[in-house]
mmCIF file of C-alpha atoms in Angstrom:
data_model
loop_
_atom_site.group_PDB
_atom_site.id
_atom_site.type_symbol
_atom_site.label_atom_id
_atom_site.label_comp_id
_atom_site.label_asym_id
_atom_site.label_seq_id
_atom_site.Cartn_x
_atom_site.Cartn_y
_atom_site.Cartn_z
ATOM 1 C CA MET A 1 45.264 -7.873 47.361
ATOM 2 C CA LYS A 2 48.951 -8.073 46.988
ATOM 3 C CA LYS A 3 48.353 -11.853 45.391
ATOM 4 C CA ASN A 4 46.193 -10.294 42.899
ATOM 5 C CA THR A 5 48.291 -7.718 41.671
ATOM 6 C CA LEU A 6 51.300 -10.391 41.408
ATOM 7 C CA PHE A 7 48.693 -12.710 39.329
ATOM 8 C CA LYS A 8 47.594 -9.542 37.121
ATOM 9 C CA THR A 9 51.571 -8.763 36.795
ATOM 10 C CA GLY A 10 52.096 -12.382 35.575
ATOM 11 C CA LEU A 11 49.167 -12.393 33.155
ATOM 12 C CA CYS A 12 50.411 -8.914 31.353
ATOM 13 C CA ASP A 13 53.923 -10.403 31.379
ATOM 14 C CA GLY A 14 52.248 -13.398 29.590
ATOM 15 C CA ILE A 15 50.186 -11.479 26.940
ATOM 16 C CA PRO A 16 52.955 -11.035 24.447
ATOM 17 C CA ILE A 17 54.041 -14.859 24.865
ATOM 18 C CA ALA A 18 50.462 -15.700 24.116
ATOM 19 C CA LEU A 19 50.090 -13.706 21.247
ATOM 20 C CA GLY A 20 53.470 -14.805 19.812
ATOM 21 C CA TYR A 21 52.236 -18.655 20.602
ATOM 22 C CA LEU A 22 49.006 -17.856 18.957
ATOM 23 C CA SER A 23 50.453 -17.509 15.446
ATOM 24 C CA VAL A 24 53.035 -20.329 16.104
ATOM 25 C CA SER A 25 50.732 -23.141 17.154
ATOM 26 C CA PHE A 26 48.901 -21.830 14.268
ATOM 27 C CA GLY A 27 51.283 -23.393 12.105
ATOM 28 C CA PHE A 28 51.452 -26.687 14.009
ATOM 29 C CA GLY A 29 47.778 -27.112 13.917
ATOM 30 C CA ILE A 30 48.041 -26.919 10.221
ATOM 31 C CA SER A 31 51.142 -29.434 9.745
ATOM 32 C CA ALA A 32 49.313 -31.764 12.440
ATOM 33 C CA VAL A 33 46.231 -32.042 10.484
ATOM 34 C CA ASN A 34 48.053 -32.134 7.260
ATOM 35 C CA ALA A 35 49.895 -35.346 8.559
ATOM 36 C CA GLY A 36 46.710 -37.199 9.495
ATOM 37 C CA LEU A 37 46.270 -36.141 12.559
ATOM 38 C CA SER A 38 42.545 -35.174 14.018
ATOM 39 C CA PRO A 39 42.054 -31.506 15.483
ATOM 40 C CA LEU A 40 41.347 -33.218 18.685
ATOM 41 C CA ALA A 41 44.936 -35.026 18.698
ATOM 42 C CA ALA A 42 46.433 -31.648 17.547
ATOM 43 C CA VAL A 43 44.902 -29.760 20.642
ATOM 44 C CA LEU A 44 45.364 -32.513 23.218
ATOM 45 C CA THR A 45 49.319 -32.615 22.104
ATOM 46 C CA SER A 46 49.433 -28.762 22.370
ATOM 47 C CA LEU A 47 48.073 -28.640 25.712
ATOM 48 C CA THR A 48 49.748 -31.498 27.265
ATOM 49 C CA ASN A 49 53.306 -30.720 25.679
ATOM 50 C CA VAL A 50 53.032 -26.720 25.127
ATOM 51 C CA THR A 51 56.360 -27.001 23.038
ATOM 52 C CA SER A 52 57.267 -26.187 19.562
ATOM 53 C CA ALA A 53 60.222 -28.233 18.771
ATOM 54 C CA GLY A 54 59.178 -31.196 20.551
ATOM 55 C CA GLN A 55 55.580 -31.355 19.026
ATOM 56 C CA VAL A 56 56.781 -30.878 15.490
ATOM 57 C CA ALA A 57 59.425 -34.118 16.087
ATOM 58 C CA GLY A 58 56.800 -35.853 18.014
ATOM 59 C CA LEU A 59 54.486 -35.371 15.036
ATOM 60 C CA ALA A 60 57.099 -36.775 12.570
ATOM 61 C CA ILE A 61 57.206 -39.989 14.346
ATOM 62 C CA MET A 62 53.492 -40.371 14.868
ATOM 63 C CA ALA A 63 52.894 -39.785 11.231
ATOM 64 C CA PRO A 64 56.144 -40.025 9.520
ATOM 65 C CA GLU A 65 54.133 -39.711 5.719
ATOM 66 C CA THR A 66 50.929 -37.686 5.024
ATOM 67 C CA GLY A 67 48.059 -39.820 6.373
ATOM 68 C CA VAL A 68 50.215 -42.799 7.530
ATOM 69 C CA LEU A 69 50.126 -43.093 10.852
ATOM 70 C CA THR A 70 52.530 -45.231 12.927
ATOM 71 C CA LEU A 71 51.273 -48.383 14.855
ATOM 72 C CA LEU A 72 52.557 -48.390 18.594
ATOM 73 C CA SER A 73 55.910 -50.562 18.746
ATOM 74 C CA LEU A 74 58.638 -50.690 21.090
ATOM 75 C CA ALA A 75 60.994 -49.353 18.753
ATOM 76 C CA THR A 76 58.897 -46.296 17.789
ATOM 77 C CA VAL A 77 58.051 -45.827 21.541
ATOM 78 C CA LEU A 78 61.817 -45.321 22.367
ATOM 79 C CA GLU A 79 62.406 -43.607 19.264
ATOM 80 C CA MET A 80 59.744 -40.843 20.424
ATOM 81 C CA ILE A 81 61.448 -41.033 24.043
ATOM 82 C CA LEU A 82 64.954 -40.251 22.801
ATOM 83 C CA THR A 83 63.537 -37.652 20.555
ATOM 84 C CA GLN A 84 61.593 -35.524 23.305
ATOM 85 C CA PHE A 85 64.538 -36.369 25.565
ATOM 86 C CA THR A 86 67.098 -34.938 23.300
ATOM 87 C CA ILE A 87 64.920 -31.889 21.787
ATOM 88 C CA ASN A 88 63.470 -30.826 25.375
ATOM 89 C CA ILE A 89 66.715 -31.183 27.698
ATOM 90 C CA ARG A 90 67.170 -27.506 27.544
ATOM 91 C CA TYR A 91 64.159 -27.622 29.487
ATOM 92 C CA PHE A 92 66.037 -29.135 32.305
ATOM 93 C CA LEU A 93 68.918 -26.023 32.221
ATOM 94 C CA MET A 94 65.883 -23.931 32.582
ATOM 95 C CA SER A 95 64.416 -25.361 35.142
ATOM 96 C CA LEU A 96 67.411 -25.756 36.878
ATOM 97 C CA SER A 97 68.178 -21.744 36.202
ATOM 98 C CA LEU A 98 64.744 -20.991 37.538
ATOM 99 C CA SER A 99 65.090 -23.043 40.634
ATOM 100 C CA GLN A 100 67.727 -20.904 42.018
ATOM 101 C CA ARG A 101 65.288 -17.707 41.631
ATOM 102 C CA LEU A 102 62.423 -19.397 43.417
ATOM 103 C CA ASP A 103 60.650 -17.701 46.424
ATOM 104 C CA ARG A 104 60.446 -19.341 49.547
ATOM 105 C CA SER A 105 56.851 -19.654 49.338
ATOM 106 C CA PHE A 106 57.437 -22.069 46.257
ATOM 107 C CA THR A 107 56.594 -25.198 48.213
ATOM 108 C CA LEU A 108 56.798 -28.871 46.617
ATOM 109 C CA ARG A 109 53.235 -29.055 45.653
ATOM 110 C CA HIS A 110 53.562 -25.555 43.500
ATOM 111 C CA ARG A 111 56.932 -26.849 42.114
ATOM 112 C CA PHE A 112 55.247 -29.969 40.609
ATOM 113 C CA LEU A 113 52.568 -27.495 39.106
ATOM 114 C CA ALA A 114 54.500 -24.790 37.975
ATOM 115 C CA SER A 115 57.058 -26.647 36.315
ATOM 116 C CA PHE A 116 54.597 -27.916 34.073
ATOM 117 C CA GLY A 117 54.645 -24.411 32.187
ATOM 118 C CA ILE A 118 58.419 -23.832 31.867
ATOM 119 C CA THR A 119 58.728 -23.017 28.016
ATOM 120 C CA ASP A 120 61.419 -21.171 26.349
ATOM 121 C CA GLU A 121 59.612 -17.866 26.538
ATOM 122 C CA VAL A 122 58.132 -18.216 29.991
ATOM 123 C CA PHE A 123 61.902 -19.005 31.213
ATOM 124 C CA GLY A 124 63.034 -15.679 29.437
ATOM 125 C CA VAL A 125 60.737 -13.600 30.990
ATOM 126 C CA ALA A 126 60.965 -15.159 34.651
ATOM 127 C CA SER A 127 64.592 -15.203 34.691
ATOM 128 C CA SER A 128 64.611 -11.315 33.626
ATOM 129 C CA LYS A 129 62.716 -10.610 36.963
ATOM 130 C CA LYS A 130 64.797 -9.057 39.629
ATOM 131 C CA GLU A 131 62.728 -10.243 42.653
ATOM 132 C CA PRO A 132 62.206 -14.051 43.440
ATOM 133 C CA LEU A 133 59.788 -15.734 41.961
ATOM 134 C CA LYS A 134 56.479 -16.587 43.714
ATOM 135 C CA PRO A 135 53.930 -19.341 42.579
ATOM 136 C CA ILE A 136 50.958 -17.133 41.869
ATOM 137 C CA TYR A 137 53.286 -15.072 39.637
ATOM 138 C CA MET A 138 54.089 -18.085 37.779
ATOM 139 C CA TYR A 139 50.787 -19.132 37.184
ATOM 140 C CA GLY A 140 49.736 -15.767 35.888
ATOM 141 C CA LEU A 141 52.692 -15.790 33.604
ATOM 142 C CA ILE A 142 52.014 -19.599 32.324
ATOM 143 C CA LEU A 143 48.000 -19.514 32.083
ATOM 144 C CA LEU A 144 47.559 -17.001 28.744
ATOM 145 C CA PRO A 145 50.493 -18.915 26.896
ATOM 146 C CA VAL A 146 49.416 -22.267 27.416
ATOM 147 C CA LEU A 147 45.720 -21.093 26.258
ATOM 148 C CA GLY A 148 47.295 -19.419 23.553
ATOM 149 C CA TRP A 149 49.326 -22.208 22.371
ATOM 150 C CA THR A 150 46.383 -24.592 22.648
ATOM 151 C CA LEU A 151 43.855 -22.085 20.723
ATOM 152 C CA GLY A 152 46.269 -21.438 18.161
ATOM 153 C CA THR A 153 46.554 -25.161 17.289
ATOM 154 C CA LEU A 154 42.879 -25.476 17.446
ATOM 155 C CA LEU A 155 42.336 -22.451 15.014
ATOM 156 C CA GLY A 156 45.236 -23.645 12.638
ATOM 157 C CA SER A 157 44.146 -27.133 12.729
ATOM 158 C CA VAL A 158 40.525 -26.364 11.715
ATOM 159 C CA ALA A 159 40.984 -23.130 9.636
ATOM 160 C CA GLY A 160 44.645 -23.055 8.592
ATOM 161 C CA SER A 161 44.027 -22.907 4.784
ATOM 162 C CA ILE A 162 42.646 -19.511 4.982
ATOM 163 C CA LEU A 163 45.497 -17.479 6.116
ATOM 164 C CA PRO A 164 47.667 -15.896 3.023
ATOM 165 C CA ASP A 165 51.404 -17.194 3.008
ATOM 166 C CA GLY A 166 52.772 -13.841 3.527
ATOM 167 C CA LEU A 167 50.952 -13.306 6.626
ATOM 168 C CA LYS A 168 52.020 -16.943 8.066
ATOM 169 C CA TYR A 169 55.588 -16.290 7.345
ATOM 170 C CA ALA A 170 55.653 -13.145 8.740
ATOM 171 C CA LEU A 171 54.176 -14.249 12.079
ATOM 172 C CA GLY A 172 57.019 -16.879 12.131
ATOM 173 C CA ILE A 173 59.609 -14.236 13.346
ATOM 174 C CA ALA A 174 57.407 -12.984 16.171
ATOM 175 C CA ILE A 175 58.842 -15.721 18.613
ATOM 176 C CA TYR A 176 62.430 -14.495 17.841
ATOM 177 C CA GLY A 177 61.568 -10.814 18.372
ATOM 178 C CA MET A 178 60.304 -11.750 21.537
ATOM 179 C CA PHE A 179 64.052 -13.313 22.506
ATOM 180 C CA VAL A 180 65.580 -10.467 21.100
ATOM 181 C CA ALA A 181 63.616 -7.988 23.301
ATOM 182 C CA ILE A 182 64.548 -10.287 26.509
ATOM 183 C CA VAL A 183 68.388 -10.217 25.756
ATOM 184 C CA VAL A 184 69.239 -7.102 24.348
ATOM 185 C CA PRO A 185 68.509 -4.617 27.308
ATOM 186 C CA PRO A 186 70.434 -6.341 29.839
ATOM 187 C CA ALA A 187 73.378 -6.970 27.230
ATOM 188 C CA LYS A 188 73.570 -3.189 26.800
ATOM 189 C CA ARG A 189 74.506 -2.604 30.299
ATOM 190 C CA ASP A 190 76.208 -6.165 31.544
ATOM 191 C CA ARG A 191 79.126 -6.833 29.980
ATOM 192 C CA GLY A 192 78.891 -10.556 31.223
ATOM 193 C CA VAL A 193 75.548 -10.796 29.253
ATOM 194 C CA LEU A 194 76.648 -9.601 26.058
ATOM 195 C CA CYS A 195 79.978 -11.781 26.309
ATOM 196 C CA ALA A 196 77.327 -14.588 27.065
ATOM 197 C CA SER A 197 75.045 -13.566 24.058
ATOM 198 C CA LEU A 198 77.953 -13.364 21.415
ATOM 199 C CA LEU A 199 79.300 -16.430 22.385
ATOM 200 C CA ALA A 200 76.295 -18.649 22.081
ATOM 201 C CA ILE A 201 75.589 -17.205 18.855
ATOM 202 C CA ALA A 202 79.388 -17.782 17.475
ATOM 203 C CA VAL A 203 79.011 -21.553 18.573
ATOM 204 C CA SER A 204 75.610 -21.979 17.335
ATOM 205 C CA CYS A 205 76.329 -20.779 13.969
ATOM 206 C CA LEU A 206 79.882 -22.636 14.199
ATOM 207 C CA ILE A 207 77.750 -25.987 14.625
ATOM 208 C CA ALA A 208 75.130 -24.825 12.083
ATOM 209 C CA TYR A 209 77.284 -24.100 9.385
ATOM 210 C CA ILE A 210 80.304 -26.229 9.500
ATOM 211 C CA PRO A 211 79.381 -29.346 7.740
ATOM 212 C CA ILE A 212 81.416 -31.785 10.238
ATOM 213 C CA PHE A 213 78.855 -30.934 12.832
ATOM 214 C CA SER A 214 75.978 -31.652 10.879
ATOM 215 C CA PHE A 215 75.030 -34.706 13.274
ATOM 216 C CA ILE A 216 74.427 -32.377 16.144
ATOM 217 C CA THR A 217 70.658 -31.723 16.291
ATOM 218 C CA SER A 218 69.277 -28.248 16.560
ATOM 219 C CA GLY A 219 68.390 -29.381 20.323
ATOM 220 C CA PHE A 220 71.943 -30.108 21.149
ATOM 221 C CA ALA A 221 73.469 -27.349 19.265
ATOM 222 C CA ILE A 222 71.643 -25.043 21.655
ATOM 223 C CA ILE A 223 72.675 -26.699 24.805
ATOM 224 C CA ILE A 224 76.350 -27.007 23.619
ATOM 225 C CA ALA A 225 76.519 -23.395 22.381
ATOM 226 C CA ALA A 226 74.644 -22.096 25.660
ATOM 227 C CA LEU A 227 76.714 -24.259 28.059
ATOM 228 C CA ILE A 228 79.952 -23.145 26.695
ATOM 229 C CA ALA A 229 79.299 -19.398 26.473
ATOM 230 C CA SER A 230 77.580 -19.334 29.965
ATOM 231 C CA ALA A 231 80.809 -21.188 31.375
ATOM 232 C CA VAL A 232 82.851 -18.521 29.671
ATOM 233 C CA ALA A 233 81.192 -15.633 30.978
ATOM 234 C CA ALA A 234 81.075 -17.059 34.387
ATOM 235 C CA TYR A 235 84.531 -17.349 34.403
ATOM 236 C CA PHE A 236 85.733 -13.784 33.386
ATOM 237 C CA PHE A 237 82.529 -11.889 34.516
ATOM 238 C CA PRO A 238 81.318 -13.752 37.904
ATOM 239 C CA ILE A 239 78.562 -12.454 39.768
ATOM 240 C CA ARG A 240 78.585 -10.249 42.690
ATOM 241 C CA GLU A 241 77.495 -12.207 45.533
ATOM 242 C CA ASP A 242 74.634 -10.003 46.333
ATOM 243 C CA GLU A 243 73.461 -10.239 42.911
ATOM 244 C CA ASP A 244 70.322 -12.349 41.919
ATOM 245 C CA GLY A 245 71.232 -14.294 44.961
ATOM 246 C CA GLY A 246 69.208 -13.083 48.285
ATOM 247 C CA ASP A 247 66.092 -14.740 49.346
ATOM 248 C CA ALA A 248 63.020 -12.524 49.775
ATOM 249 C CA ALA A 249 63.054 -10.544 53.091
ATOM 250 C CA MET B 1 39.213 -45.918 16.926
ATOM 251 C CA LYS B 2 42.459 -48.103 17.277
ATOM 252 C CA ILE B 3 44.467 -45.297 15.563
ATOM 253 C CA THR B 4 43.275 -42.723 17.970
ATOM 254 C CA LEU B 5 44.036 -44.818 20.950
ATOM 255 C CA VAL B 6 47.713 -45.215 19.429
ATOM 256 C CA ILE B 7 47.976 -41.499 18.949
ATOM 257 C CA ALA B 8 46.820 -40.981 22.378
ATOM 258 C CA ALA B 9 49.221 -43.177 23.658
ATOM 259 C CA TYR B 10 52.087 -41.407 21.902
ATOM 260 C CA ILE B 11 50.936 -38.144 22.959
ATOM 261 C CA LEU B 12 50.932 -39.347 26.597
ATOM 262 C CA ILE B 13 54.679 -40.565 26.244
ATOM 263 C CA MET B 14 55.613 -37.109 24.391
ATOM 264 C CA ALA B 15 53.964 -35.006 27.316
ATOM 265 C CA ALA B 16 55.398 -37.560 30.338
ATOM 266 C CA VAL B 17 59.045 -37.198 29.038
ATOM 267 C CA THR B 18 58.459 -33.167 28.352
ATOM 268 C CA TYR B 19 57.100 -32.880 31.879
ATOM 269 C CA LEU B 20 59.498 -35.140 34.014
ATOM 270 C CA ILE B 21 62.429 -32.987 32.293
ATOM 271 C CA ARG B 22 60.765 -29.587 33.194
ATOM 272 C CA MET B 23 59.634 -31.044 36.723
ATOM 273 C CA ALA B 24 62.794 -32.743 37.877
ATOM 274 C CA PRO B 25 65.262 -29.688 38.464
ATOM 275 C CA PHE B 26 62.274 -27.978 39.934
ATOM 276 C CA VAL B 27 61.719 -30.579 42.754
ATOM 277 C CA LEU B 28 65.470 -31.940 43.348
ATOM 278 C CA PHE B 29 67.300 -28.629 43.352
ATOM 279 C CA ARG B 30 65.512 -26.607 46.876
ATOM 280 C CA LYS B 31 68.499 -25.408 47.963
ATOM 281 C CA LYS B 32 70.724 -22.530 46.973
ATOM 282 C CA ILE B 33 73.707 -23.644 44.906
ATOM 283 C CA ARG B 34 76.950 -22.245 46.902
ATOM 284 C CA SER B 35 79.612 -22.324 44.382
ATOM 285 C CA ARG B 36 79.825 -18.912 42.831
ATOM 286 C CA PHE B 37 81.062 -19.879 39.338
ATOM 287 C CA LEU B 38 77.759 -22.114 38.896
ATOM 288 C CA ARG B 39 75.699 -19.437 40.282
ATOM 289 C CA SER B 40 77.408 -17.192 37.621
ATOM 290 C CA MET B 41 76.863 -19.852 35.013
ATOM 291 C CA LEU B 42 72.959 -20.312 35.692
ATOM 292 C CA TYR B 43 72.882 -16.413 35.857
ATOM 293 C CA TYR B 44 74.318 -16.275 32.338
ATOM 294 C CA LEU B 45 72.553 -19.432 30.898
ATOM 295 C CA PRO B 46 69.116 -17.605 29.796
ATOM 296 C CA TYR B 47 70.649 -15.312 27.817
ATOM 297 C CA ALA B 48 73.274 -17.820 26.044
ATOM 298 C CA VAL B 49 70.123 -20.077 25.662
ATOM 299 C CA LEU B 50 67.773 -17.559 24.187
ATOM 300 C CA SER B 51 70.951 -16.283 21.871
ATOM 301 C CA ALA B 52 71.630 -19.566 20.266
ATOM 302 C CA MET B 53 68.225 -20.288 19.739
ATOM 303 C CA VAL B 54 67.600 -16.961 17.652
ATOM 304 C CA ILE B 55 70.832 -17.067 15.593
ATOM 305 C CA PRO B 56 71.208 -18.746 13.234
ATOM 306 C CA ALA B 57 67.504 -20.259 13.401
ATOM 307 C CA VAL B 58 65.550 -16.864 12.663
ATOM 308 C CA PHE B 59 67.036 -16.799 9.294
ATOM 309 C CA SER B 60 64.783 -19.555 8.022
ATOM 310 C CA SER B 61 61.877 -18.382 10.020
ATOM 311 C CA THR B 62 60.172 -16.150 7.376
ATOM 312 C CA GLY B 63 60.724 -18.310 4.284
ATOM 313 C CA SER B 64 63.114 -15.797 2.803
ATOM 314 C CA LEU B 65 66.493 -14.538 4.208
ATOM 315 C CA LEU B 66 65.910 -10.962 3.476
ATOM 316 C CA THR B 67 62.688 -10.636 5.126
ATOM 317 C CA ALA B 68 64.322 -12.273 8.220
ATOM 318 C CA VAL B 69 67.270 -10.258 8.411
ATOM 319 C CA VAL B 70 65.177 -7.066 8.218
ATOM 320 C CA GLY B 71 62.828 -8.250 10.912
ATOM 321 C CA LEU B 72 65.998 -9.304 12.775
ATOM 322 C CA ALA B 73 67.391 -5.954 12.406
ATOM 323 C CA VAL B 74 64.078 -4.083 13.234
ATOM 324 C CA ALA B 75 63.783 -6.421 16.408
ATOM 325 C CA ILE B 76 67.391 -5.329 17.932
ATOM 326 C CA LEU B 77 66.796 -1.764 17.215
ATOM 327 C CA LEU B 78 63.546 -1.201 19.135
ATOM 328 C CA ALA B 79 65.042 -3.590 21.837
ATOM 329 C CA VAL B 80 68.261 -1.411 21.905
ATOM 330 C CA PHE B 81 65.343 1.637 22.964
ATOM 331 C CA ASN B 82 63.849 -0.852 25.434
ATOM 332 C CA ARG B 83 60.598 -1.468 23.870
ATOM 333 C CA SER B 84 58.145 -3.862 25.492
ATOM 334 C CA LEU B 85 58.224 -7.892 24.338
ATOM 335 C CA LEU B 86 54.917 -7.026 22.305
ATOM 336 C CA VAL B 87 56.202 -4.118 20.369
ATOM 337 C CA VAL B 88 59.460 -6.046 19.213
ATOM 338 C CA ALA B 89 57.995 -8.937 18.226
ATOM 339 C CA LEU B 90 55.271 -7.271 16.336
ATOM 340 C CA GLY B 91 57.634 -4.717 15.008
ATOM 341 C CA ALA B 92 59.593 -7.508 13.718
ATOM 342 C CA SER B 93 56.931 -9.403 12.008
ATOM 343 C CA SER B 94 55.520 -6.158 10.612
ATOM 344 C CA ALA B 95 58.669 -5.508 9.301
ATOM 345 C CA ALA B 96 59.185 -9.051 7.804
ATOM 346 C CA TYR B 97 55.811 -9.032 5.999
ATOM 347 C CA LEU B 98 56.404 -5.283 4.401
ATOM 348 C CA THR B 99 59.754 -6.635 3.230
ATOM 349 C CA GLY B 100 57.891 -9.490 1.697
ATOM 350 C CA LEU B 101 55.286 -7.235 -0.019
ATOM 351 C CA LEU B 102 57.888 -4.902 -1.328
ATOM 352 C CA LEU B 103 59.961 -7.845 -2.699
ATOM 353 C CA GLN B 104 56.906 -8.955 -4.696
ATOM 354 C CA LEU B 105 56.495 -5.645 -6.099
ATOM 355 C CA PHE B 106 60.069 -5.657 -7.599
ATOM 356 C CA GLN B 107 60.332 -9.167 -8.423
#
């Protein structure tokens, strides 16, 4: 009964993420087919990767020009590995942060399984939970976003051309709205969170707009900004020891 | 067919790298970290990551700076009043869409 409720809570928390993903991955489906991938390849990419920036970069390696697919070579395989590593290394930090919030019932088997679904948004929602994370909640939270991401890719790859441009563009901001909704409420009551957030914004803008930093990819910019901001916030606003720490009774 | 296999191989490589990055900390860090500084840092990290992901990337998310700024402003306003994730996300999208329509009218 209680497990059932937790699973449902997870599903509910995942609905907005899934809806956001539906629109974002729709765009990925369109680009994948335009680049020369079959809808099946596009759908498989989304189902197995569940990540936006990494897939877009991967697409650019698989099909550098419209309709031109790359052959398999050591150089392109290395490029693919390095690119995915660079763009997705932020998940390492997210998983590390979440690993500190896991309930004792999170056995090794669950860790192998649930870590598959750690995305920016899943991470954001899971971090906003006060209680330790149980496996069944994480599965509920992950299920709909993965389905939404895959379904959106399918729809985009088979029917992308029918949506008007204005609507497509407007859907692009949905995912950012969700991030704002995760950060703003705790930033209102916790000065440490506010400090970390504003500092991260400042650093990421510096990296984005100052030309000498142009060699830094957007994936690395996020990592650098987040590490600096959270270190400064941790130094000036250390958390109380009872906060966030204790295992479930 | 050959191309399909090549694509399948690339997809597999992408998926493997991405999964390993996500899985390693979950499986390797099974104990609570003791350092208060590190624990504080990990507590603030999510908010820092999400903030850095939003700004400045959001400004190029809608194809026009103005629609993105209006969308972001509406999102922040709704979030200040503790609206749910879905309401904030759809509010931002609607605001950006309406701003886009208005822009077209006055052009």
